[in-house]
Every structure is written in structure tokens, then in C-alpha cells.
Short mmCIF file of C-alpha atoms and ligand atoms in Angstrom, two decimals:
data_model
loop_
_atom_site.label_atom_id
_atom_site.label_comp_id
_atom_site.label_asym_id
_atom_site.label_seq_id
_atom_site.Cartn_x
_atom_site.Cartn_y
_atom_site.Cartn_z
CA UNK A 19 0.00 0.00 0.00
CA UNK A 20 1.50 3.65 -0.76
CA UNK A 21 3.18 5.21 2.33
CA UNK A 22 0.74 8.03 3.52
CA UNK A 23 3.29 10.92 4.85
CA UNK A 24 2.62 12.67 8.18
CA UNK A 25 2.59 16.39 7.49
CA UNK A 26 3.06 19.12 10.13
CA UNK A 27 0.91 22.39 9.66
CA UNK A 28 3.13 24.61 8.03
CA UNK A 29 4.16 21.86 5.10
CA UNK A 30 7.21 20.14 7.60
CA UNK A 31 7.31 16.44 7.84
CA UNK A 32 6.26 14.99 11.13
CA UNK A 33 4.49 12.23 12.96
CA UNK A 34 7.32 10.69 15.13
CA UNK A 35 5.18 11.35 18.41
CA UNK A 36 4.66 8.47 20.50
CA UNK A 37 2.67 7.97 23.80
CA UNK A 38 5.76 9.12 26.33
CA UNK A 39 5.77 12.74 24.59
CA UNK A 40 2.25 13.63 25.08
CA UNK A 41 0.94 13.32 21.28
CA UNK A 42 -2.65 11.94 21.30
CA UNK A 43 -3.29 10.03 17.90
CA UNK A 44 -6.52 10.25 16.70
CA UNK A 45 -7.84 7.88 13.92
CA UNK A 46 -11.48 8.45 12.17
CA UNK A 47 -12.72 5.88 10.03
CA UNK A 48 -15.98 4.20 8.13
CA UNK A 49 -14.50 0.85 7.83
CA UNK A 50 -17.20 -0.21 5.31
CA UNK A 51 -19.70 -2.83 6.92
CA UNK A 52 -19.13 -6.20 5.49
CA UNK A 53 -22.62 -6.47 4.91
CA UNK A 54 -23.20 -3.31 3.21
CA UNK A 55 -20.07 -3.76 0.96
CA UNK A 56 -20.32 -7.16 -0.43
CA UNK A 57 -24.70 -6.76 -0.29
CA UNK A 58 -25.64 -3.24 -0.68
CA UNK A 59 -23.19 -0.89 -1.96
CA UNK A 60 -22.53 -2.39 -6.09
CA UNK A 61 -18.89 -0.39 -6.11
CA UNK A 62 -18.79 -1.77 -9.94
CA UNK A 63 -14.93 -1.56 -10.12
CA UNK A 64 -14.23 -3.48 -7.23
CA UNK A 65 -13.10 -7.19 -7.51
CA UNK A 66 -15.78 -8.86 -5.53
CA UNK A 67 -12.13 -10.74 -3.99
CA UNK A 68 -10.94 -7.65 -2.30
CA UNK A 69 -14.13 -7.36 -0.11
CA UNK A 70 -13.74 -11.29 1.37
CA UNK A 71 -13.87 -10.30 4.91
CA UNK A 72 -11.53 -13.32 5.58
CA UNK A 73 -8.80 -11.35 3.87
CA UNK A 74 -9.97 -7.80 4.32
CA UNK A 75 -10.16 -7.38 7.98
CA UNK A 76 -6.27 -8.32 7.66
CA UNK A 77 -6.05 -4.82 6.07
CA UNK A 78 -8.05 -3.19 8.03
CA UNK A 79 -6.28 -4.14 11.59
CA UNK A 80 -3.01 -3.63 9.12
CA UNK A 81 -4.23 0.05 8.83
CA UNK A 82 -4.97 0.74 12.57
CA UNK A 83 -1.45 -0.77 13.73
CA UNK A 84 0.64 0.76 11.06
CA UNK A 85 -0.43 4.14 13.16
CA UNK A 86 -1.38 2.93 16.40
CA UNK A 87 -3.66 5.64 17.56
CA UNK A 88 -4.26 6.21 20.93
CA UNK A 89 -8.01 7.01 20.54
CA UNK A 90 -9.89 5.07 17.25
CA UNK A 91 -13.08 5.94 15.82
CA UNK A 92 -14.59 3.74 13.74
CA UNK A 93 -18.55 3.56 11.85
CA UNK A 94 -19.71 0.71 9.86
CA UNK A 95 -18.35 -1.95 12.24
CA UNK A 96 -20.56 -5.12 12.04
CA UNK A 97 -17.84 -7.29 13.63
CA UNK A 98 -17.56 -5.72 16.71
CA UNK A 99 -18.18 -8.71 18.76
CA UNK A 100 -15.72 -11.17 17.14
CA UNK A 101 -13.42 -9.66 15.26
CA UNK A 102 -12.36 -5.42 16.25
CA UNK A 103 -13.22 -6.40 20.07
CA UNK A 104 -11.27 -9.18 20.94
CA UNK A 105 -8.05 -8.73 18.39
CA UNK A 106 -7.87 -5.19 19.61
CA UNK A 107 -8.23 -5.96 23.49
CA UNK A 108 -5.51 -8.23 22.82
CA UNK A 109 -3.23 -5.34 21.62
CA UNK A 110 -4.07 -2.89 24.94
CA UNK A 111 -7.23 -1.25 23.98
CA UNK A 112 -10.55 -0.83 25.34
CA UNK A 113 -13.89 -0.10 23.71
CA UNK A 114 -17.41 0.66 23.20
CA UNK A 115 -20.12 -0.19 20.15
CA UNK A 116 -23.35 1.12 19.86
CA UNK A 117 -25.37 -0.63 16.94
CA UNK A 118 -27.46 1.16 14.74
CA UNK A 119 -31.31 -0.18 16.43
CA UNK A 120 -32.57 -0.76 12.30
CA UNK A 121 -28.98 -1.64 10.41
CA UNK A 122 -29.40 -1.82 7.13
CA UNK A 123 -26.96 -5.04 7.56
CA UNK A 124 -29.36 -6.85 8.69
CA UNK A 125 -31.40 -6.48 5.19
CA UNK A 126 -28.62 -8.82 3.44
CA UNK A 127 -28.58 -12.46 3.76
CA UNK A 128 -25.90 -13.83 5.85
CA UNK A 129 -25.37 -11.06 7.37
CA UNK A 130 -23.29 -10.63 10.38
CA UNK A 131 -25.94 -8.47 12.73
CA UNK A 132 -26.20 -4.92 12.80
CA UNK A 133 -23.56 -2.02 12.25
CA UNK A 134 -22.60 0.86 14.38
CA UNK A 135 -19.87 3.21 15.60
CA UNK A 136 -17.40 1.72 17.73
CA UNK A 137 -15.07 4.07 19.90
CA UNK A 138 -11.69 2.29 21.49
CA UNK A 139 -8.87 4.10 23.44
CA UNK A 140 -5.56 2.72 24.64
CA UNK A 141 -6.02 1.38 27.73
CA UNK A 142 -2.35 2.33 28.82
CA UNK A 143 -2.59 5.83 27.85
CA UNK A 144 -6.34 6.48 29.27
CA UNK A 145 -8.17 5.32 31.68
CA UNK A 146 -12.09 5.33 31.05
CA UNK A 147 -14.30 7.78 33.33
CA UNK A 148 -16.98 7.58 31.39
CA UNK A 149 -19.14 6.22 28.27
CA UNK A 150 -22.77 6.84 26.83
CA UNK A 151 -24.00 5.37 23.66
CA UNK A 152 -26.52 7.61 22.52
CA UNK A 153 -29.73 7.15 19.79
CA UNK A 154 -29.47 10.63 17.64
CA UNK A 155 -33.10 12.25 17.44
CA UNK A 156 -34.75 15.08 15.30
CA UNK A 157 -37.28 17.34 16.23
CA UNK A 158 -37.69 14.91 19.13
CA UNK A 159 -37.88 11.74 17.06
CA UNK A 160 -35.57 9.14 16.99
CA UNK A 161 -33.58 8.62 14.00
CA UNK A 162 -31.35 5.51 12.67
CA UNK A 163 -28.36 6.99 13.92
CA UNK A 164 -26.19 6.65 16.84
CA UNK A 165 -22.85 8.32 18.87
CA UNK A 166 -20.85 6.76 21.26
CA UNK A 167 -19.64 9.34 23.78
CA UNK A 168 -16.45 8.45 25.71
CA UNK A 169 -14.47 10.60 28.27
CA UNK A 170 -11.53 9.37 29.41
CA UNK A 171 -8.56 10.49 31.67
CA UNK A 172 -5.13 10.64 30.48
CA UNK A 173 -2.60 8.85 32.85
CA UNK A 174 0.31 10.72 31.53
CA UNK A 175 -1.38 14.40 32.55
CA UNK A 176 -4.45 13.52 34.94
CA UNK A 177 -6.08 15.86 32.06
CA UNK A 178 -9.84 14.58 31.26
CA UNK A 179 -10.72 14.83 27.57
CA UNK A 180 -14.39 13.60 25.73
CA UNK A 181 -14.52 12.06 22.30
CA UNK A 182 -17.52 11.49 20.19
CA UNK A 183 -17.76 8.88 17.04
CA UNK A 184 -20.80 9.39 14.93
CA UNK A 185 -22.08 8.43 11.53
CA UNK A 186 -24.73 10.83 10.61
CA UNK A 187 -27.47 9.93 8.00
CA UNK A 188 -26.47 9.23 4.20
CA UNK A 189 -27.42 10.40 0.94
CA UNK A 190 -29.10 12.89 -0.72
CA UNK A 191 -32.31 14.76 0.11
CA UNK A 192 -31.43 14.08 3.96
CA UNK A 193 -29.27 17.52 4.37
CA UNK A 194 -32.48 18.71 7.00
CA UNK A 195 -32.10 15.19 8.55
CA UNK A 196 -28.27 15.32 9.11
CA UNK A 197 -28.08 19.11 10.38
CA UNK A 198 -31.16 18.28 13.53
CA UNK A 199 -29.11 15.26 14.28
CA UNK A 200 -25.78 17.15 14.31
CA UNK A 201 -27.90 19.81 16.50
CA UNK A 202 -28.75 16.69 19.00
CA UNK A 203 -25.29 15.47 19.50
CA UNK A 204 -23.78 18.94 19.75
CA UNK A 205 -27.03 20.10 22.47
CA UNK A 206 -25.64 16.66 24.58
CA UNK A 207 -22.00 17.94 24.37
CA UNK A 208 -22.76 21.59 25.25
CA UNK A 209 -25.22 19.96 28.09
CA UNK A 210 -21.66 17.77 29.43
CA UNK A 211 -19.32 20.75 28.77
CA UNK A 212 -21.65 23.01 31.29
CA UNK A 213 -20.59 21.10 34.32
CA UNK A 214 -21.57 22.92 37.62
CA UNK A 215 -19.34 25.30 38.72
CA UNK A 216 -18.20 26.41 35.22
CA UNK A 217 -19.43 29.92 34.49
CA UNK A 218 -22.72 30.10 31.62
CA UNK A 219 -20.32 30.78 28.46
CA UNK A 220 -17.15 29.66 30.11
CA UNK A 221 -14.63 27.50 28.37
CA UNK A 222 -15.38 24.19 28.97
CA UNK A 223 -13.06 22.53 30.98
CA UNK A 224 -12.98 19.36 29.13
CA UNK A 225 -11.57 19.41 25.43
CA UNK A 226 -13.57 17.48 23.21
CA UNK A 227 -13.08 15.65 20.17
CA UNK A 228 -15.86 14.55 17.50
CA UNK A 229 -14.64 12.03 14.87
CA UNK A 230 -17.45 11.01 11.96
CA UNK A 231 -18.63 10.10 9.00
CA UNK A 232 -21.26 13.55 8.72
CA UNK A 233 -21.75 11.99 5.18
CA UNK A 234 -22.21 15.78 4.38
CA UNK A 235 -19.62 17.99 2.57
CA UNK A 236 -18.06 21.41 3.98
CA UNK A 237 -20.97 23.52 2.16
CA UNK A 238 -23.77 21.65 4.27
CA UNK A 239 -25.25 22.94 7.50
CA UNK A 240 -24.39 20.41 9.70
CA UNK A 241 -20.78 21.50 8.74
CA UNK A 242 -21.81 24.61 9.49
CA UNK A 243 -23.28 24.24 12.68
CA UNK A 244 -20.18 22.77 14.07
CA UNK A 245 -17.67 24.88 12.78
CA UNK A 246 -19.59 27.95 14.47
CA UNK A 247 -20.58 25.95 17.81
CA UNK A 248 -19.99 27.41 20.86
CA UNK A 249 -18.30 24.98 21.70
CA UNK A 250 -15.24 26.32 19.73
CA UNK A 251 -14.66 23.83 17.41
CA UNK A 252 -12.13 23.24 14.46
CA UNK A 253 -11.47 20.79 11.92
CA UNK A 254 -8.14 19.22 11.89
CA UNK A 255 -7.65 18.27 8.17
CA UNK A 256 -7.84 22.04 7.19
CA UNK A 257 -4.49 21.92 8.50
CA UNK A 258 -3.32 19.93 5.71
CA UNK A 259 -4.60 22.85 3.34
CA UNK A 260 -1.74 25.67 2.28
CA UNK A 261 -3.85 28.43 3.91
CA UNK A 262 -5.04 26.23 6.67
CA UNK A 263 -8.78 26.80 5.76
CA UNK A 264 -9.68 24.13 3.44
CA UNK A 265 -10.94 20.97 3.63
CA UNK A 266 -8.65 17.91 1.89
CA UNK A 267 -10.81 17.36 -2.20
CA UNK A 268 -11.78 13.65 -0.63
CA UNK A 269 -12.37 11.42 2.09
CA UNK A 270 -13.98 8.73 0.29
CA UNK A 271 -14.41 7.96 -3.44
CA UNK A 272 -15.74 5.32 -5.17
CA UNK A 273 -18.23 4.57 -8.32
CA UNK A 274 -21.37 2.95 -8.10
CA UNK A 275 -23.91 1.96 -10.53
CA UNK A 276 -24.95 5.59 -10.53
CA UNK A 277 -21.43 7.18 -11.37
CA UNK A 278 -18.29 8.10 -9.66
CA UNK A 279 -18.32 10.11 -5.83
CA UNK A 280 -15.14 11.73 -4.68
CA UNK A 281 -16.02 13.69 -1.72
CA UNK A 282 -15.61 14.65 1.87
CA UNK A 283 -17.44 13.66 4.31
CA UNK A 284 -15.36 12.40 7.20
CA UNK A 285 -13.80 14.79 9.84
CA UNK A 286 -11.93 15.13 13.17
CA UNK A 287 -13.27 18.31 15.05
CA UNK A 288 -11.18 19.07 18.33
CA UNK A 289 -11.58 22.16 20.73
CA UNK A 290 -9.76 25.06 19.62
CA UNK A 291 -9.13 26.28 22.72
CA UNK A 292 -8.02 22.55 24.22
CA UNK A 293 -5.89 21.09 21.79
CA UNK A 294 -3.29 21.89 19.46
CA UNK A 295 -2.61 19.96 16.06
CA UNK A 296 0.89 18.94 15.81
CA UNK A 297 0.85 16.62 12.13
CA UNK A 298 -2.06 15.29 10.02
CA UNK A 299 -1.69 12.05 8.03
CA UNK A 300 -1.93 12.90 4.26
CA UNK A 301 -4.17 11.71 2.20
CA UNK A 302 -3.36 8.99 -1.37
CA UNK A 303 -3.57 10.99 -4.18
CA UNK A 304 -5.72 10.33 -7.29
CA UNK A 305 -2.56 7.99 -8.82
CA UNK A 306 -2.11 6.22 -5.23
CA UNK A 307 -5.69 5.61 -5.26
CA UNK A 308 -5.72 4.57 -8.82
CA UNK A 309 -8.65 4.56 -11.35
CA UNK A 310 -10.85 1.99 -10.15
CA UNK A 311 -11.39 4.05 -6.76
CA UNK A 312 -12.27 2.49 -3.52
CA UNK A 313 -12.61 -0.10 -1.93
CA UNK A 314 -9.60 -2.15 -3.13
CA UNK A 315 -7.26 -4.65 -2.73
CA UNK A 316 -4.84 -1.75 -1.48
CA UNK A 317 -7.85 -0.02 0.31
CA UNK A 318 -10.44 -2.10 2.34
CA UNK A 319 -12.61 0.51 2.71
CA UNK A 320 -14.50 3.28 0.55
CA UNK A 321 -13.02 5.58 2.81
CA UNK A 322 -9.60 6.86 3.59
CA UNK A 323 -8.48 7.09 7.65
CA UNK A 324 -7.84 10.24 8.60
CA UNK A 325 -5.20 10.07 11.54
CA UNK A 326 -4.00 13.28 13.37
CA UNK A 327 -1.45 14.01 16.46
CA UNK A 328 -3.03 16.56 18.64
CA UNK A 329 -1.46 17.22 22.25
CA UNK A 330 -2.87 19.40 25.59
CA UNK A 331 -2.69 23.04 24.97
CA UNK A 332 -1.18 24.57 28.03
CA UNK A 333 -3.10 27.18 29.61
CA UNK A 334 -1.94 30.52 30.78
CA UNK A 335 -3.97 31.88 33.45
P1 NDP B 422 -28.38 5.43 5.53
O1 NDP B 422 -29.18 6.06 4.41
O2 NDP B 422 -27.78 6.35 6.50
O3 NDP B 422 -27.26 4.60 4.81
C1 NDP B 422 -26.92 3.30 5.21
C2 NDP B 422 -25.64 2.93 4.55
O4 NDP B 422 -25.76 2.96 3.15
C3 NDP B 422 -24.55 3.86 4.95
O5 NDP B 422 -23.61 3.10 5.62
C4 NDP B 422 -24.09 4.49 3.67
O6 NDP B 422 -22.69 4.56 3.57
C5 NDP B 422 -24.60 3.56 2.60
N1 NDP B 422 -24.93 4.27 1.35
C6 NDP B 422 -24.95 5.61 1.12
N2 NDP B 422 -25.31 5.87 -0.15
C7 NDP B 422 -25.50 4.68 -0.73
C8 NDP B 422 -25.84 4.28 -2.02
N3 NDP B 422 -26.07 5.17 -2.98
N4 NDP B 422 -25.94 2.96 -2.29
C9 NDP B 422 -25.72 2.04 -1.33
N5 NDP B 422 -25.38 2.37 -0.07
C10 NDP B 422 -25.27 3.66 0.23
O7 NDP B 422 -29.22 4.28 6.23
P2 NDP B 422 -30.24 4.31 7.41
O8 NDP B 422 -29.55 4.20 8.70
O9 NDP B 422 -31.22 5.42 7.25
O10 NDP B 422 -30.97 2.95 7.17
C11 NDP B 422 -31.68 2.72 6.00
C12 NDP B 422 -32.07 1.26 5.98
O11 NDP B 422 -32.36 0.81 7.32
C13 NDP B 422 -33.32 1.00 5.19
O12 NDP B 422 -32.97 0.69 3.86
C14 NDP B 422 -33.92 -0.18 5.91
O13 NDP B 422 -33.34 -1.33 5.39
C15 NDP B 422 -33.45 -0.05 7.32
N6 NDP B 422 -34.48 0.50 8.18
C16 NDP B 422 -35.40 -0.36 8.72
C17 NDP B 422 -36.39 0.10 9.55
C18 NDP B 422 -37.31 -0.87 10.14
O14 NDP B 422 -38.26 -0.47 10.78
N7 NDP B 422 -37.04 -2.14 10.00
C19 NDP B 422 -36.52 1.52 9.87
C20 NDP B 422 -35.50 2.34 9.30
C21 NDP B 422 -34.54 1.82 8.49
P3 NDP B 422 -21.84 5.93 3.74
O15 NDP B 422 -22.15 6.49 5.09
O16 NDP B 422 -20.44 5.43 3.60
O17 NDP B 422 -22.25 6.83 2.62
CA1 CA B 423 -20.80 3.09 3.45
#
């Protein structure tokens, strides 16, 4: 598989931070469901042999150890139980799935139950204080789509940080869908950033991280509604951009029965005010990626990892 370079903001080279320096790698991912891939998806230039889960899932755990983050979020995991769980608990992490309650996995035949966001940390670098998996709703109804909610406390620094994994609603026509439930998980955030004692506007005292599959592109709203939260948030691939203010051309890209889709939709949003970015894994180019798209035998998944080394801003009182 092409080497993916590490790239500091400003253009350097970078990602040699490991755990004892006090980098905290982040890795967002849809991991393509099994289900969904081989019975729902028709990527027409795919060899039906690079989605045999037997041999895929090699890449995919090839992928998450070839970084080792320290915090991995991950959507379309419908082998949670028996395969992510136990082969990562093996290698030091710990982690939480929350299925989707009406997968569309379970409409193929022989499928492997339902898919869902799974979020895992590294059980020597964190230590879990807390988890909620949570059913997204709009306008008070409950949707198809879920977040797992995670704050954990880092043993290097004592410092507390929450993450968030989503994977908001796909397609087209559901922009209205996909901005109410981005409004739900970011109203539950703001709720948990308000902890008593904080002053009403304060800074919240816990940085925050949201990893996901929006399946919406930077123009949407729900884009919109986090980049202008109060919550202070910031995209960390914009800091692969030259001016720092633009989103990467792709996170996923593939071609379907109904034509080619190269677009972003995947992004790691981290309190300005809590975090610094210190390198952000590039992404394939168009070559790497080659003209059959995604998935691949290269690439298990219609969608690239985004990995990023963020560490503690310190405050100045
Ligand atoms: P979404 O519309 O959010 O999409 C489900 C998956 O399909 C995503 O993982 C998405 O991948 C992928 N996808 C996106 N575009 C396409 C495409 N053009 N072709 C094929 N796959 C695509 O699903 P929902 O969560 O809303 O679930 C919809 C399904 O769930 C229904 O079809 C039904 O089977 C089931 N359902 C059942 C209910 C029941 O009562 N039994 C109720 C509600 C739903 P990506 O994110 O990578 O784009
Ligand atoms: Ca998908």
C-alpha cells in the first residue's frame, strides 16, 4: 500500500510522536460494513475478492497498527463482537459499540448483525471515566443513527478529555435530517461541557473531540453548525490545506452503478481552545488511489483514515 506521509501544519514532515511525549493520535474511520459492501453498496470496479472479509479485515487491523492511535473511531463496524473487540483488546485497547437499532446489515442475507460506531482508546494511555452510547433524534424523534460518547482520563497528565464517534445519516435529500441530528449530538456535548461550577459561556473545561462520518460535505449545515458551535470547534484536516482553511478534495471515493463520488465527508473536530494539532496524516492521491477508486485490494474501505497528532494546549492563566 503507498506510504501516507505525516505532514506538520506549516508543510514540515512529522508524525514521530509516541505515547511518552504527550501526542494523542486520533484515527477516524468508516470501515465499510461487510454487509453493506459485499450486499448493498454495487462499487462496480471493485473485484468482488478484495471485499472477502476473511482477507480484508487483515487490512483493516493492518491500517490501525501501522499508526497505532491512541483514541480510534470507527462507523460501519458489524464485527464488533468477534473480530475489532477481541483482536484489539488483545493489543491494549478498550472499547465501546453502539449498533445502529434498524442496520441496514441486517437487510442482506448472511449477514453478520447490525452495524454501528465503535469508539476504542488505549487502555495504557487512558483510563475510562466515562461512556454513553446515545440514539441521535430530530425534532424529538428518533432517527437511525447513533454516537458513542467516551471521556476518558489521560494517565500521563491527569487531564480529562471527551470524544464522540458518529455516523450521521447518508445520501441525498437528507441535508435537513443530518443538520437536527448534528444539532442533537452537539445540544448533549454543550449539556456535558456546562458542568456545575463552570461559568454560563465559560470555556469548557474538558476538550472534546468529534470524529465522523457527517456523510455531508463542507458547504452543508451540519458542517456549518459545528464549525460555528460554541463549543469552539475546528477541523483538523484544514491543516493539511496551504492556507489552513480548506478541507482535503476527498475522504472517500468510489463509483457505483450511478457514477463516480469523490467527496468529503469524514472529519476530526477538536476544541480550539483545548488542543493543538501537531501533524495530520496525508491523504493517497488520485494515482495512489488509482482509477478503479475504492474499496480495493490496497484499500479495504470506501473511505480513507484520517489520523492526526493533537497534544494538551497549556493554559496561561
Ligand atoms: P443510511 O441512508 O444512513 O445509509 C446506510 C448505509 O448505506 C450507509 O452506511 C451508507 O454509507 C450507505 N450508502 C450511502 N449511499 C449509498 C448508495 N447510494 N448505495 C448504497 N449504499 C449507500 O441508512 P439508514 O440508517 O437510514 O438505514 C436505511 C435502511 O435501514 C433501510 O434501507 C432499511 O433497510 C433499514 N431501516 C429499517 C427500519 C425498520 O423499521 N425495520 C426503519 C429504518 C430503516 P456511507 O455512510 O459510507 O455513505
Ligand atoms: Ca458506506
Amino acid at each position: 500500500r503507498p506510504h501516507r506521509a505525516f505532514v506538520c501544519p506549516g508543510g514540515r514532515e512529522g508524525g514521530g510522536g509516541s505515547a511518552t511525549d504527550g501526542i494523542i493520535r486520533v484515527m477516524q474511520w468508516n470501515t465499510l460494513a461487510q454487509a453493506l459492501g459485499e450486499g448493498m453498496d454495487s462499487f462496480v470496479n471493485c473485484p468482488p475478492e478484495a471485499l472477502n472479509w476473511a482477507e480484508r479485515k487483515y487490512l483493516i487491523l493492518e491500517e490501525i497498527l501501522t499508526y497505532r492511535p491512541h483514541i480510534l473511531c470507527l462507523q460501519e463496524v458489524d464485527h464488533y463482537h468477534d473480530t475489532f473487540q477481541p483482536t484489539l483488546a488483545r493489543l491494549g485497547y478498550r472499547g465501546n459499540f453502539c449498533p445502529k437499532p434498524w442496520s441496514p446489515c441486517l437487510d442482506v442475507e448472511g449477514n453478520n448483525g447490525p452495524d454501528g460506531c465503535a469508539l476504542f482508546y488505549d487502555s495504557a494511555r487512558f483510563q475510562l471515566a466515562d461512556s454513553v452510547n446515545m440514539h441521535l433524534s430530530a425534532l424529538l424523534m428518533p432517527t437511525n443513527q447513533v454516537a458513542v460518547v467516551t471521556t476518558l482520563i489521560c494517565r500521563l497528565t491527569s487531564k480529562r478529555l471527551r470524544v464522540a464517534v458518529t455516523h450521521l445519516k447518508a445520501r441525498s435529500g437528507w441535508e435537513c435530517l443530518r443538520s437536527a441530528q448534528g444539532s442533537d449530538l452537539l445540544r448533549y456535548l454543550t449539556s456535558l461541557a456546562q458542568s456545575p461550577g463552570l461559568p454560563a459561556g465559560g470555556t469548557p473545561d474538558t476538550p472534546l473531540l468529534v470524529c465522523g462520518d457527517f456523510n455531508a460535505v463542507p458547504s452543508e449545515d451540519v458542517y456549518r453548525l459545528f464549525a460555528s458551535s460554541p463549543l469552539n470547534l475546528d477541523s483538523a484536516y484544514k491543516r493539511l490545506s496551504r492556507d489552513g482553511l480548506s478541507e482535503p478534495a476527498y475522504t472517500t471515493w468510489k463509483i457505483r452503478t450511478t457514477g463516480e463520488c469523490c467527496s468529503t465527508l469524514d472529519y476530526i473536530w477538536y476544541s480550539r481552545d483545548g488542543f493543538s494539532v501537531d501533524a495530520v496524516l496525508d491523504m493517497p492521491t488520485e494515482e495512489q488511489i488509482g482509477p478503479n477508486r475504492l474499496p480495493s485490494f490496497n484499500y479495504p474501505s470506501d473511505h480513507l483514515s484520517l489520523v492526526c497528532d493533537l497534544s494538551f494546549k497549556e493554559h496561561v492563566d
